[in-house]
mmCIF file of C-alpha atoms in Angstrom:
data_model
loop_
_atom_site.group_PDB
_atom_site.id
_atom_site.type_symbol
_atom_site.label_atom_id
_atom_site.label_comp_id
_atom_site.label_asym_id
_atom_site.label_seq_id
_atom_site.Cartn_x
_atom_site.Cartn_y
_atom_site.Cartn_z
ATOM 1 C CA UNK V 1 32.722 -13.714 -17.175
ATOM 2 C CA UNK V 2 29.259 -12.427 -16.332
ATOM 3 C CA UNK V 3 26.860 -15.176 -15.241
ATOM 4 C CA UNK V 4 23.115 -14.944 -14.657
ATOM 5 C CA UNK V 5 21.160 -17.477 -12.563
ATOM 6 C CA UNK V 6 17.356 -17.198 -12.616
ATOM 7 C CA UNK V 7 15.275 -19.219 -10.168
ATOM 8 C CA UNK V 8 11.899 -20.909 -10.340
ATOM 9 C CA UNK V 9 8.779 -19.297 -8.912
ATOM 10 C CA UNK V 10 5.965 -19.083 -11.479
ATOM 11 C CA UNK V 11 4.285 -15.677 -11.572
ATOM 12 C CA UNK V 12 6.826 -14.472 -9.013
ATOM 13 C CA UNK V 13 9.281 -14.384 -11.913
ATOM 14 C CA UNK V 14 8.073 -10.798 -12.238
ATOM 15 C CA UNK V 15 10.407 -10.019 -9.305
ATOM 16 C CA UNK V 16 13.349 -11.415 -11.280
ATOM 17 C CA UNK V 17 12.417 -9.401 -14.357
ATOM 18 C CA UNK V 18 12.361 -6.205 -12.303
ATOM 19 C CA UNK V 19 15.704 -7.093 -10.742
ATOM 20 C CA UNK V 20 17.130 -7.943 -14.158
ATOM 21 C CA UNK V 21 16.126 -4.599 -15.643
ATOM 22 C CA UNK V 22 17.810 -2.759 -12.761
ATOM 23 C CA UNK V 23 20.873 -4.990 -13.013
ATOM 24 C CA UNK V 24 21.337 -4.217 -16.694
ATOM 25 C CA UNK V 25 20.832 -0.491 -16.109
ATOM 26 C CA UNK V 26 23.220 -0.361 -13.140
ATOM 27 C CA UNK V 27 26.063 -2.473 -14.518
ATOM 28 C CA UNK V 28 25.933 -1.668 -18.214
ATOM 29 C CA UNK V 29 26.082 -5.394 -19.019
ATOM 30 C CA UNK V 30 24.843 -6.018 -22.573
ATOM 31 C CA UNK V 31 24.926 -9.818 -22.513
ATOM 32 C CA UNK V 32 25.934 -12.713 -20.271
ATOM 33 C CA UNK V 33 28.511 -15.407 -20.924
ATOM 34 C CA UNK V 34 26.402 -18.061 -19.218
ATOM 35 C CA UNK V 35 22.734 -18.081 -18.188
ATOM 36 C CA UNK V 36 21.214 -20.867 -16.092
ATOM 37 C CA UNK V 37 17.472 -20.961 -15.463
ATOM 38 C CA UNK V 38 14.877 -23.184 -13.810
ATOM 39 C CA UNK V 39 11.126 -23.177 -14.464
ATOM 40 C CA UNK V 40 9.902 -19.584 -14.844
ATOM 41 C CA UNK V 41 13.591 -18.693 -14.619
ATOM 42 C CA UNK V 42 14.239 -20.864 -17.686
ATOM 43 C CA UNK V 43 11.718 -18.801 -19.643
ATOM 44 C CA UNK V 44 13.418 -15.595 -18.492
ATOM 45 C CA UNK V 45 16.842 -17.070 -19.294
ATOM 46 C CA UNK V 46 15.887 -17.928 -22.869
ATOM 47 C CA UNK V 47 14.364 -14.497 -23.441
ATOM 48 C CA UNK V 48 17.514 -12.795 -22.116
ATOM 49 C CA UNK V 49 19.741 -14.996 -24.292
ATOM 50 C CA UNK V 50 17.637 -13.951 -27.285
ATOM 51 C CA UNK V 51 17.849 -10.260 -26.346
ATOM 52 C CA UNK V 52 14.116 -10.009 -25.694
ATOM 53 C CA UNK V 53 14.129 -7.864 -22.549
ATOM 54 C CA UNK V 54 11.150 -5.644 -23.487
ATOM 55 C CA UNK V 55 9.154 -8.716 -24.484
ATOM 56 C CA UNK V 56 9.788 -10.619 -21.254
ATOM 57 C CA UNK V 57 8.814 -7.522 -19.282
ATOM 58 C CA UNK V 58 5.524 -7.318 -21.151
ATOM 59 C CA UNK V 59 4.829 -11.018 -20.582
ATOM 60 C CA UNK V 60 5.037 -10.704 -16.802
ATOM 61 C CA UNK V 61 2.944 -7.542 -16.744
ATOM 62 C CA UNK V 62 0.134 -8.608 -19.065
ATOM 63 C CA UNK V 63 -0.657 -12.277 -18.390
ATOM 64 C CA UNK V 64 -3.438 -13.713 -16.242
ATOM 65 C CA UNK V 65 -4.002 -17.343 -15.222
ATOM 66 C CA UNK V 66 -6.118 -17.967 -18.340
ATOM 67 C CA UNK V 67 -3.143 -16.927 -20.500
ATOM 68 C CA UNK V 68 -0.982 -19.632 -18.919
ATOM 69 C CA UNK V 69 -3.186 -22.500 -17.699
ATOM 70 C CA UNK V 70 -6.432 -24.289 -18.457
ATOM 71 C CA UNK V 71 -7.936 -25.618 -15.225
ATOM 72 C CA UNK V 72 -9.064 -29.234 -15.506
ATOM 73 C CA UNK V 73 -11.761 -31.335 -13.870
ATOM 74 C CA UNK V 74 -9.689 -33.190 -11.268
ATOM 75 C CA UNK V 75 -12.017 -36.210 -11.040
ATOM 76 C CA UNK V 76 -12.149 -36.622 -14.818
ATOM 77 C CA UNK V 77 -8.372 -36.417 -15.063
ATOM 78 C CA UNK V 78 -7.919 -39.055 -12.355
ATOM 79 C CA UNK V 79 -10.435 -41.390 -13.991
ATOM 80 C CA UNK V 80 -8.810 -40.911 -17.401
ATOM 81 C CA UNK V 81 -5.203 -41.246 -16.165
ATOM 82 C CA UNK V 82 -4.267 -37.662 -16.892
ATOM 83 C CA UNK V 83 -1.440 -36.900 -14.466
ATOM 84 C CA UNK V 84 -2.070 -33.181 -13.992
ATOM 85 C CA UNK V 85 -4.446 -30.552 -12.614
ATOM 86 C CA UNK V 86 -3.877 -27.907 -15.300
ATOM 87 C CA UNK V 87 -3.460 -28.136 -19.049
ATOM 88 C CA UNK V 88 -0.625 -25.902 -20.269
ATOM 89 C CA UNK V 89 -1.672 -25.380 -23.894
ATOM 90 C CA UNK V 90 -1.858 -21.569 -23.387
ATOM 91 C CA UNK V 91 1.680 -21.528 -21.961
ATOM 92 C CA UNK V 92 2.976 -23.652 -24.831
ATOM 93 C CA UNK V 93 1.370 -21.290 -27.345
ATOM 94 C CA UNK V 94 3.119 -18.329 -25.731
ATOM 95 C CA UNK V 95 6.470 -20.110 -25.728
ATOM 96 C CA UNK V 96 6.063 -20.964 -29.410
ATOM 97 C CA UNK V 97 5.248 -17.363 -30.249
ATOM 98 C CA UNK V 98 8.465 -16.162 -28.609
ATOM 99 C CA UNK V 99 10.772 -19.093 -29.381
ATOM 100 C CA UNK V 100 10.399 -19.318 -33.143
ATOM 101 C CA UNK V 101 13.051 -20.363 -35.684
ATOM 102 C CA UNK V 102 14.546 -16.866 -35.814
ATOM 103 C CA UNK V 103 14.840 -16.723 -32.024
ATOM 104 C CA UNK V 104 16.471 -20.146 -31.887
ATOM 105 C CA UNK V 105 19.050 -19.113 -34.505
ATOM 106 C CA UNK V 106 19.821 -15.993 -32.444
ATOM 107 C CA UNK V 107 20.386 -18.124 -29.328
ATOM 108 C CA UNK V 108 22.370 -20.782 -31.211
ATOM 109 C CA UNK V 109 24.719 -18.243 -32.766
ATOM 110 C CA UNK V 110 25.113 -16.202 -29.582
ATOM 111 C CA UNK V 111 28.305 -16.521 -27.499
ATOM 112 C CA UNK V 112 26.000 -16.928 -24.464
ATOM 113 C CA UNK V 113 25.782 -20.473 -23.096
ATOM 114 C CA UNK V 114 22.118 -21.070 -22.211
ATOM 115 C CA UNK V 115 21.215 -23.790 -19.679
ATOM 116 C CA UNK V 116 17.625 -24.880 -18.956
ATOM 117 C CA UNK V 117 17.062 -27.143 -15.948
ATOM 118 C CA UNK V 118 14.592 -30.023 -15.933
ATOM 119 C CA UNK V 119 14.191 -33.309 -14.063
ATOM 120 C CA UNK V 120 13.753 -36.582 -15.927
ATOM 121 C CA UNK V 121 10.986 -38.703 -14.392
ATOM 122 C CA UNK V 122 12.535 -41.939 -15.696
ATOM 123 C CA UNK V 123 16.010 -41.386 -14.221
ATOM 124 C CA UNK V 124 15.140 -38.934 -11.440
ATOM 125 C CA UNK V 125 18.216 -36.948 -12.424
ATOM 126 C CA UNK V 126 18.812 -33.291 -13.050
ATOM 127 C CA UNK V 127 18.741 -32.946 -16.850
ATOM 128 C CA UNK V 128 20.095 -29.754 -18.372
ATOM 129 C CA UNK V 129 19.165 -28.760 -21.908
ATOM 130 C CA UNK V 130 21.803 -26.380 -23.253
ATOM 131 C CA UNK V 131 22.610 -24.388 -26.368
ATOM 132 C CA UNK V 132 26.057 -25.999 -26.478
ATOM 133 C CA UNK V 133 27.593 -29.065 -24.846
ATOM 134 C CA UNK V 134 28.389 -28.691 -21.140
ATOM 135 C CA UNK V 135 31.402 -29.977 -19.259
ATOM 136 C CA UNK V 136 30.747 -33.526 -18.008
ATOM 137 C CA UNK V 137 29.549 -33.638 -14.399
ATOM 138 C CA UNK V 138 28.231 -36.549 -12.293
ATOM 139 C CA UNK V 139 25.453 -34.354 -10.902
ATOM 140 C CA UNK V 140 23.571 -33.864 -14.179
ATOM 141 C CA UNK V 141 22.783 -35.241 -17.615
ATOM 142 C CA UNK V 142 23.245 -32.893 -20.547
ATOM 143 C CA UNK V 143 21.076 -32.735 -23.659
ATOM 144 C CA UNK V 144 22.183 -30.293 -26.345
ATOM 145 C CA UNK V 145 19.336 -28.344 -27.932
ATOM 146 C CA UNK V 146 19.493 -28.883 -31.698
ATOM 147 C CA UNK V 147 16.221 -27.425 -32.981
ATOM 148 C CA UNK V 148 13.470 -24.937 -32.280
ATOM 149 C CA UNK V 149 11.172 -27.782 -31.252
ATOM 150 C CA UNK V 150 13.583 -29.089 -28.603
ATOM 151 C CA UNK V 151 14.051 -25.548 -27.314
ATOM 152 C CA UNK V 152 10.279 -25.130 -26.955
ATOM 153 C CA UNK V 153 9.745 -28.490 -25.312
ATOM 154 C CA UNK V 154 12.679 -28.134 -22.928
ATOM 155 C CA UNK V 155 11.294 -24.762 -21.789
ATOM 156 C CA UNK V 156 7.876 -26.322 -21.283
ATOM 157 C CA UNK V 157 9.403 -29.244 -19.392
ATOM 158 C CA UNK V 158 11.448 -26.959 -17.153
ATOM 159 C CA UNK V 159 8.303 -24.957 -16.318
ATOM 160 C CA UNK V 160 5.739 -27.736 -15.819
ATOM 161 C CA UNK V 161 5.326 -28.359 -12.092
ATOM 162 C CA UNK V 162 4.749 -32.074 -11.510
ATOM 163 C CA UNK V 163 1.133 -33.034 -10.736
ATOM 164 C CA UNK V 164 -0.031 -29.464 -11.288
ATOM 165 C CA UNK V 165 1.005 -29.623 -14.967
ATOM 166 C CA UNK V 166 1.654 -32.494 -17.400
ATOM 167 C CA UNK V 167 5.171 -33.876 -17.848
ATOM 168 C CA UNK V 168 6.706 -33.164 -21.254
ATOM 169 C CA UNK V 169 7.984 -35.971 -23.478
ATOM 170 C CA UNK V 170 11.270 -35.400 -25.297
ATOM 171 C CA UNK V 171 12.963 -38.290 -27.114
ATOM 172 C CA UNK V 172 10.872 -40.941 -25.304
ATOM 173 C CA UNK V 173 11.562 -39.565 -21.819
ATOM 174 C CA UNK V 174 9.365 -37.398 -19.621
ATOM 175 C CA UNK V 175 10.579 -34.169 -18.080
ATOM 176 C CA UNK V 176 9.159 -32.007 -15.299
ATOM 177 C CA UNK V 177 10.020 -28.817 -13.442
ATOM 178 C CA UNK V 178 13.735 -28.451 -12.756
ATOM 179 C CA UNK V 179 12.894 -27.042 -9.325
ATOM 180 C CA UNK V 180 12.477 -30.597 -8.068
ATOM 181 C CA UNK V 181 16.276 -30.793 -8.017
ATOM 182 C CA UNK V 182 17.476 -27.176 -8.340
ATOM 183 C CA UNK V 183 15.326 -24.134 -7.623
ATOM 184 C CA UNK V 184 18.403 -21.919 -8.017
ATOM 185 C CA UNK V 185 20.295 -23.735 -10.797
ATOM 186 C CA UNK V 186 23.940 -23.658 -9.772
ATOM 187 C CA UNK V 187 25.428 -26.971 -10.960
ATOM 188 C CA UNK V 188 25.754 -25.969 -14.608
ATOM 189 C CA UNK V 189 27.437 -22.752 -13.533
ATOM 190 C CA UNK V 190 30.186 -24.109 -11.304
ATOM 191 C CA UNK V 191 30.982 -26.950 -13.724
ATOM 192 C CA UNK V 192 31.396 -24.655 -16.715
ATOM 193 C CA UNK V 193 33.266 -21.646 -15.348
ATOM 194 C CA UNK V 194 36.657 -20.787 -16.741
ATOM 195 C CA UNK V 195 39.433 -20.921 -14.161
ATOM 196 C CA UNK V 196 41.491 -18.412 -16.110
ATOM 197 C CA UNK V 197 39.468 -15.253 -15.392
ATOM 198 C CA UNK V 198 37.399 -13.458 -12.784
ATOM 199 C CA UNK V 199 33.637 -13.945 -12.584
ATOM 200 C CA UNK V 200 30.582 -11.985 -11.523
ATOM 201 C CA UNK V 201 27.592 -14.191 -10.714
ATOM 202 C CA UNK V 202 24.170 -12.571 -10.425
ATOM 203 C CA UNK V 203 21.493 -14.693 -8.716
ATOM 204 C CA UNK V 204 17.862 -13.632 -9.126
ATOM 205 C CA UNK V 205 15.698 -15.594 -6.686
ATOM 206 C CA UNK V 206 11.927 -15.198 -6.377
ATOM 207 C CA UNK V 207 11.798 -16.607 -2.854
ATOM 208 C CA UNK V 208 13.095 -15.021 0.376
ATOM 209 C CA UNK V 209 16.187 -16.191 2.176
ATOM 210 C CA UNK V 210 14.260 -17.029 5.368
ATOM 211 C CA UNK V 211 11.501 -19.610 5.709
ATOM 212 C CA UNK V 212 8.083 -18.089 6.424
ATOM 213 C CA UNK V 213 6.945 -18.957 9.965
ATOM 214 C CA UNK V 214 3.211 -19.076 10.625
ATOM 215 C CA UNK V 215 0.885 -19.694 13.556
ATOM 216 C CA UNK V 216 -1.661 -21.469 11.375
ATOM 217 C CA UNK V 217 -3.186 -24.864 12.082
ATOM 218 C CA UNK V 218 -3.019 -26.878 8.853
ATOM 219 C CA UNK V 219 -6.086 -29.086 8.516
ATOM 220 C CA UNK V 220 -7.330 -28.705 4.924
ATOM 221 C CA UNK V 221 -5.711 -30.955 2.309
ATOM 222 C CA UNK V 222 -4.707 -28.130 -0.017
ATOM 223 C CA UNK V 223 -3.312 -26.016 2.831
ATOM 224 C CA UNK V 224 -1.110 -28.889 4.009
ATOM 225 C CA UNK V 225 0.083 -29.494 0.449
ATOM 226 C CA UNK V 226 0.975 -25.841 -0.104
ATOM 227 C CA UNK V 227 2.821 -25.620 3.206
ATOM 228 C CA UNK V 228 4.746 -28.795 2.429
ATOM 229 C CA UNK V 229 5.728 -27.378 -0.974
ATOM 230 C CA UNK V 230 6.947 -24.171 0.686
ATOM 231 C CA UNK V 231 9.174 -26.189 3.041
ATOM 232 C CA UNK V 232 10.437 -28.337 0.164
ATOM 233 C CA UNK V 233 11.314 -25.272 -1.935
ATOM 234 C CA UNK V 234 13.231 -23.771 0.981
ATOM 235 C CA UNK V 235 15.301 -26.929 1.479
ATOM 236 C CA UNK V 236 16.210 -27.172 -2.211
ATOM 237 C CA UNK V 237 17.126 -23.468 -2.324
ATOM 238 C CA UNK V 238 19.407 -23.756 0.695
ATOM 239 C CA UNK V 239 21.200 -26.708 -0.888
ATOM 240 C CA UNK V 240 21.613 -24.829 -4.171
ATOM 241 C CA UNK V 241 23.151 -21.817 -2.454
ATOM 242 C CA UNK V 242 25.442 -24.017 -0.373
ATOM 243 C CA UNK V 243 26.829 -25.535 -3.571
ATOM 244 C CA UNK V 244 27.722 -22.043 -4.785
ATOM 245 C CA UNK V 245 29.215 -20.968 -1.435
ATOM 246 C CA UNK V 246 31.402 -24.068 -1.320
ATOM 247 C CA UNK V 247 32.625 -23.358 -4.818
ATOM 248 C CA UNK V 248 33.529 -19.768 -3.977
ATOM 249 C CA UNK V 249 35.415 -20.806 -0.840
ATOM 250 C CA UNK V 250 37.428 -23.533 -2.581
ATOM 251 C CA UNK V 251 38.262 -22.016 -5.967
ATOM 252 C CA UNK V 252 41.298 -19.851 -6.618
ATOM 253 C CA UNK V 253 39.363 -17.970 -9.296
ATOM 254 C CA UNK V 254 38.172 -14.483 -8.205
ATOM 255 C CA UNK V 255 34.377 -14.699 -7.844
ATOM 256 C CA UNK V 256 31.878 -12.011 -6.871
ATOM 257 C CA UNK V 257 28.341 -13.201 -6.148
ATOM 258 C CA UNK V 258 25.354 -10.861 -6.078
ATOM 259 C CA UNK V 259 22.323 -12.527 -4.494
ATOM 260 C CA UNK V 260 19.054 -10.665 -5.082
ATOM 261 C CA UNK V 261 15.880 -11.998 -3.456
ATOM 262 C CA UNK V 262 12.696 -10.574 -1.867
ATOM 263 C CA UNK V 263 12.822 -9.781 1.832
ATOM 264 C CA UNK V 264 9.576 -11.711 2.468
ATOM 265 C CA UNK V 265 7.442 -14.302 0.700
ATOM 266 C CA UNK V 266 5.794 -12.592 -2.270
ATOM 267 C CA UNK V 267 2.659 -14.753 -2.333
ATOM 268 C CA UNK V 268 2.208 -16.813 0.885
ATOM 269 C CA UNK V 269 -1.087 -18.336 -0.311
ATOM 270 C CA UNK V 270 0.424 -19.631 -3.571
ATOM 271 C CA UNK V 271 4.046 -20.694 -2.926
ATOM 272 C CA UNK V 272 4.087 -22.562 -6.262
ATOM 273 C CA UNK V 273 3.678 -19.226 -8.023
ATOM 274 C CA UNK V 274 0.534 -20.291 -9.871
ATOM 275 C CA UNK V 275 -1.357 -17.041 -9.355
ATOM 276 C CA UNK V 276 -0.867 -14.755 -12.348
ATOM 277 C CA UNK V 277 -2.412 -11.549 -11.054
ATOM 278 C CA UNK V 278 -1.440 -8.480 -13.086
ATOM 279 C CA UNK V 279 -1.471 -6.049 -10.177
ATOM 280 C CA UNK V 280 0.548 -8.392 -7.967
ATOM 281 C CA UNK V 281 3.092 -9.013 -10.700
ATOM 282 C CA UNK V 282 3.458 -5.286 -11.298
ATOM 283 C CA UNK V 283 4.151 -4.833 -7.576
ATOM 284 C CA UNK V 284 6.642 -7.726 -7.532
ATOM 285 C CA UNK V 285 8.479 -6.294 -10.527
ATOM 286 C CA UNK V 286 8.890 -2.982 -8.714
ATOM 287 C CA UNK V 287 10.112 -4.820 -5.613
ATOM 288 C CA UNK V 288 12.682 -6.667 -7.710
ATOM 289 C CA UNK V 289 13.939 -3.431 -9.216
ATOM 290 C CA UNK V 290 14.280 -1.777 -5.807
ATOM 291 C CA UNK V 291 15.954 -4.783 -4.190
ATOM 292 C CA UNK V 292 18.490 -5.069 -7.018
ATOM 293 C CA UNK V 293 19.300 -1.374 -6.739
ATOM 294 C CA UNK V 294 19.956 -1.726 -2.999
ATOM 295 C CA UNK V 295 22.145 -4.829 -3.347
ATOM 296 C CA UNK V 296 24.218 -3.429 -6.204
ATOM 297 C CA UNK V 297 24.758 -0.093 -4.447
ATOM 298 C CA UNK V 298 25.487 -1.410 -0.961
ATOM 299 C CA UNK V 299 27.578 -4.430 -1.968
ATOM 300 C CA UNK V 300 29.751 -3.519 -4.978
ATOM 301 C CA UNK V 301 31.889 -6.604 -4.361
ATOM 302 C CA UNK V 302 28.943 -8.959 -3.864
ATOM 303 C CA UNK V 303 26.861 -9.951 -0.871
ATOM 304 C CA UNK V 304 27.424 -13.692 -0.667
#
């Protein structure tokens, strides 16, 4: 089986798209048996499952902040009990343009199992929306996507960073960014792998393997918040990767894991990935392509 895991990271998803394009060119893979994505990685995952590689490339090269977010008046939102800093109507419009009824039928009929990670605010649990039913697992709840509307809303929920963006209501529950529980979404993968065949797992992460160390004094409110988010993301990522390492070391199934990530933080000032700068994203896409080429050439049997 060929498995693709795409991480969260907002605009830094451009790195994953570059890596993905190189991966497909280098391996000759036409489709994946299972794709698991969180946040911006969920958007990439759905586009890959639908066979929309040129379209997802264009999205990450052409969008600016105004194409994704509407900045809100923070004081007005607090006074009016709006639990977010940005309105995501532009993002929702883009998702609806790409994930129409025809696209959903393509995904539904595909042999690819698509998994989109969210977190339910009511239960606090990892909640995975999937194109088919997943194997039961105590670590997550599974909701099977049964319509275009649920596909759209699960993608929006997976992508909407709590506080920065509004939670998304689906069937009377609210969902937020899956990165609160899994930045690199591994649980769905290890619970749904066949034990009768060999596997190649390709991980596309938009964050470096090593925590950024700084000499800064953090005094401003926003600076402290951003630094805290960076540390939080690193901790979640390390836990996600440890889950996958433990699986590889304990299973009798042959597993090759290819872990592709940037060598340094792509955007230190915006660790949440909420800076959609066209020139930066073009650079990140090129970095992703180069990094994937190096990993696939130097480590034909995997690097993790």
